mmCIF file of C-alpha atoms in Angstrom:
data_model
loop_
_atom_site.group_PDB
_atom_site.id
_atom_site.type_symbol
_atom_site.label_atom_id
_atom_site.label_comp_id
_atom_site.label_asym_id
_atom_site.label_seq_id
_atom_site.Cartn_x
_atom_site.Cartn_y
_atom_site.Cartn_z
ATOM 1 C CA UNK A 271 130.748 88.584 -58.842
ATOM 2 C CA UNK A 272 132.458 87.164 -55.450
ATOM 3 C CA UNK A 273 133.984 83.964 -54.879
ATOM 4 C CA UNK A 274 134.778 82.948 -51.437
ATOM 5 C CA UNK A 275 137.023 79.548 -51.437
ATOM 6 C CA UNK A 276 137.677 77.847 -48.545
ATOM 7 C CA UNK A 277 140.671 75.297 -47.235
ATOM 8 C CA UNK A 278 142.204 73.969 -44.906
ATOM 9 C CA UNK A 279 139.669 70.846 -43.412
ATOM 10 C CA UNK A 280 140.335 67.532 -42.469
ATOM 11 C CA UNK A 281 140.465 64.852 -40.304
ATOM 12 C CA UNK A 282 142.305 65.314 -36.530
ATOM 13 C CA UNK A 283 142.527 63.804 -33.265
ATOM 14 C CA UNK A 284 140.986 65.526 -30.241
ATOM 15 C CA UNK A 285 143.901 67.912 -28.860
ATOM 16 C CA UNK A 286 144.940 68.594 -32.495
ATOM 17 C CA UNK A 287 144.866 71.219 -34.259
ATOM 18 C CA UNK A 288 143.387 72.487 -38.178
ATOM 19 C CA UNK A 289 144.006 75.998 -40.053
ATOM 20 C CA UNK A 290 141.218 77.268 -42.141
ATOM 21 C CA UNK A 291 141.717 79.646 -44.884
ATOM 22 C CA UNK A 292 139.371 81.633 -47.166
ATOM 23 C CA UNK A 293 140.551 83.843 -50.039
ATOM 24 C CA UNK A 294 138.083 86.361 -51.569
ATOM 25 C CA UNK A 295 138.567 87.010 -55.072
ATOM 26 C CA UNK A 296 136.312 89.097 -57.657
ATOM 27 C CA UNK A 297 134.785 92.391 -57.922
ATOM 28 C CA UNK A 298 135.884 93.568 -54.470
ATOM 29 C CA UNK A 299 136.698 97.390 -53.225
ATOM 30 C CA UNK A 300 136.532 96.711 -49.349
ATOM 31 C CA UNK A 301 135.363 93.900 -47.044
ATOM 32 C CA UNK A 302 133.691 94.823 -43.697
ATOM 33 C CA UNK A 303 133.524 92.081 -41.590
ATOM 34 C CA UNK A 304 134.722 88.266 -42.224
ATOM 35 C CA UNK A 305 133.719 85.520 -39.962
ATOM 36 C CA UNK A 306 133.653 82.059 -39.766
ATOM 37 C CA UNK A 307 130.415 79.759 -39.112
ATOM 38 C CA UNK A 308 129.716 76.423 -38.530
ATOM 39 C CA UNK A 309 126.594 73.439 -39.014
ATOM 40 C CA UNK A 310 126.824 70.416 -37.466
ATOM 41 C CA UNK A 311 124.611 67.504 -38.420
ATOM 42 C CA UNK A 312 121.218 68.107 -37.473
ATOM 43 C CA UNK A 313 122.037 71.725 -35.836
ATOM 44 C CA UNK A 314 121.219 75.131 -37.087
ATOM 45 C CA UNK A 315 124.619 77.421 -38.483
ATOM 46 C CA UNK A 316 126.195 79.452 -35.794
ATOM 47 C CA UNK A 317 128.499 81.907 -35.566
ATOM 48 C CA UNK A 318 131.761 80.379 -34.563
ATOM 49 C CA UNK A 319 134.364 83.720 -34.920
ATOM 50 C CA UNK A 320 134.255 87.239 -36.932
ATOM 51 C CA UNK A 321 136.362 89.931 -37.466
ATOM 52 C CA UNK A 322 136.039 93.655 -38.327
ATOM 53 C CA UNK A 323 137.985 95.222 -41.181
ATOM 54 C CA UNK A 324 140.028 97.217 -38.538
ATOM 55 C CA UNK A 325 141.050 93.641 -36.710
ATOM 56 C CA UNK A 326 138.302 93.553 -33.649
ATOM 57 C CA UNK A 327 137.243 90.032 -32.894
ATOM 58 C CA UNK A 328 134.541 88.500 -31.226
ATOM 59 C CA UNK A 329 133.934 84.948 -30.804
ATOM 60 C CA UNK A 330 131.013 82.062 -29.742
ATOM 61 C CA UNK A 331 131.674 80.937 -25.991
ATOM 62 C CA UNK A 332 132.322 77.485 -27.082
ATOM 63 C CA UNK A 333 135.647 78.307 -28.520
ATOM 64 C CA UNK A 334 137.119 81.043 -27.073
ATOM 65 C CA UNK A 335 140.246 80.699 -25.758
ATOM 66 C CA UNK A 336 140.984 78.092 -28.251
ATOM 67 C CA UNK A 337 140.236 79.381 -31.970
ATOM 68 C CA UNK A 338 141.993 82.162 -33.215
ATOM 69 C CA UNK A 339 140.930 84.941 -36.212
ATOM 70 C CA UNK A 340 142.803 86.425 -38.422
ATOM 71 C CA UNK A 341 142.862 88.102 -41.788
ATOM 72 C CA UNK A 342 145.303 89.549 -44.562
ATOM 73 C CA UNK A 343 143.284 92.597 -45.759
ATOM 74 C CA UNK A 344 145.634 92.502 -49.018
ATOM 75 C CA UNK A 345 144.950 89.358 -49.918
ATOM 76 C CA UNK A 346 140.888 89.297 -49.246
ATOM 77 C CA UNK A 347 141.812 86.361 -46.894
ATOM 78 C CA UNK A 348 140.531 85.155 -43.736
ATOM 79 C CA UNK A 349 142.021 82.592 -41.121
ATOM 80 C CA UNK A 350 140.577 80.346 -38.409
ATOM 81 C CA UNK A 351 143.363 78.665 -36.169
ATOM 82 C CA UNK A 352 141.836 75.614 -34.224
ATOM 83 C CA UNK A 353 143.869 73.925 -31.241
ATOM 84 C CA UNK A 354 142.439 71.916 -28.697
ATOM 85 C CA UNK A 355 139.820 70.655 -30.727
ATOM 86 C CA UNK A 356 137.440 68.825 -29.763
ATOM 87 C CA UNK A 357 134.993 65.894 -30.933
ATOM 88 C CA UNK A 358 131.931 68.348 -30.686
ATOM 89 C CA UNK A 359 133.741 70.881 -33.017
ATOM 90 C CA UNK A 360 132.655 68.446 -36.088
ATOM 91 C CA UNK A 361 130.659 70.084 -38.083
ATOM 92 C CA UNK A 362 131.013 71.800 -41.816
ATOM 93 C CA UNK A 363 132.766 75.258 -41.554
ATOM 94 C CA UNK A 364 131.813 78.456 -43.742
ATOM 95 C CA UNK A 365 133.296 81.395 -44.537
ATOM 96 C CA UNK A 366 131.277 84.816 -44.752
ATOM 97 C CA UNK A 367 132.342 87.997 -46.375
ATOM 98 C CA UNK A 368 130.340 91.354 -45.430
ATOM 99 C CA UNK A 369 131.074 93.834 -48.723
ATOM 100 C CA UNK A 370 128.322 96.201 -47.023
ATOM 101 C CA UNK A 371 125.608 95.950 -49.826
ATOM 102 C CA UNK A 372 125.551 92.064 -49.562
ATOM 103 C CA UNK A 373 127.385 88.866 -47.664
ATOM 104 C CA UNK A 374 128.691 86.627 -49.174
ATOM 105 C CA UNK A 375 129.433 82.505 -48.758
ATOM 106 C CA UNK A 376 131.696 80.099 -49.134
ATOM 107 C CA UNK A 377 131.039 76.202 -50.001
ATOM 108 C CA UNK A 378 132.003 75.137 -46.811
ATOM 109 C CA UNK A 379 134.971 72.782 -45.647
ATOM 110 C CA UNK A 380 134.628 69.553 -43.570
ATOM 111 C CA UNK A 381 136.619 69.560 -40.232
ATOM 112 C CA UNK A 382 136.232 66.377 -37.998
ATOM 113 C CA UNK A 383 137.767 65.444 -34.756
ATOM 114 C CA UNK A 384 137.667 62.229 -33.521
ATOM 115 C CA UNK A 385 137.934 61.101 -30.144
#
């Protein structure tokens, strides 16, 4: 079994920045891709940010240029730096680990900004 916990929410100001963090622990040889997703309230789950097991990134329109991926292959983690944040980047943040023969989740973290 996989756990994926996640960290790192809160509460900030519009301008400010958060740090998420997601460690993978369990039965684990190799993780393909990790990426980050997001629901606000009312709104389907997008794809906010993901990144290959060799370090390629790729991330929605909406942030780019302001969130920043990142991972630590030896420690099964996965990183989401958010500056310039803004109200409209409220929503419930999840972590998703690719092991090839299934994806896993995490239980989410809250991030709000206020404006």
């Amino acid at each position: 079994q996989v756990q994926l916990v996640e960290s790192g929410g809160g509460l900030v100001q519009a301008g400010g920045s958060l740090r998420l963090s997601c460690a993978a622990s369990g039965s684990i040889f190799s993780i393909n891709t990790m990426a980050w997703y997001r629901q606000a309230p009312g709104k389907q789950r997008e794809l906010v940010a993901v990144i290959t097991s060799g370090g390629s990134t790729n991330y929605a329109d909406s942030v780019k240029g302001r969130f920043t991926i990142s991972r630590d292959n030896a420690k099964n983690t996965v990183y989401l730096q958010m500056n310039s944040m803004k109200p409209e980047d409220t929503a419930v943040y999840y972590c998703n680990a690719d092991l090839g023969y299934y994806a896993y989740w995490g239980q989410g973290t809250q991030v709000t900004v206020s404006s």
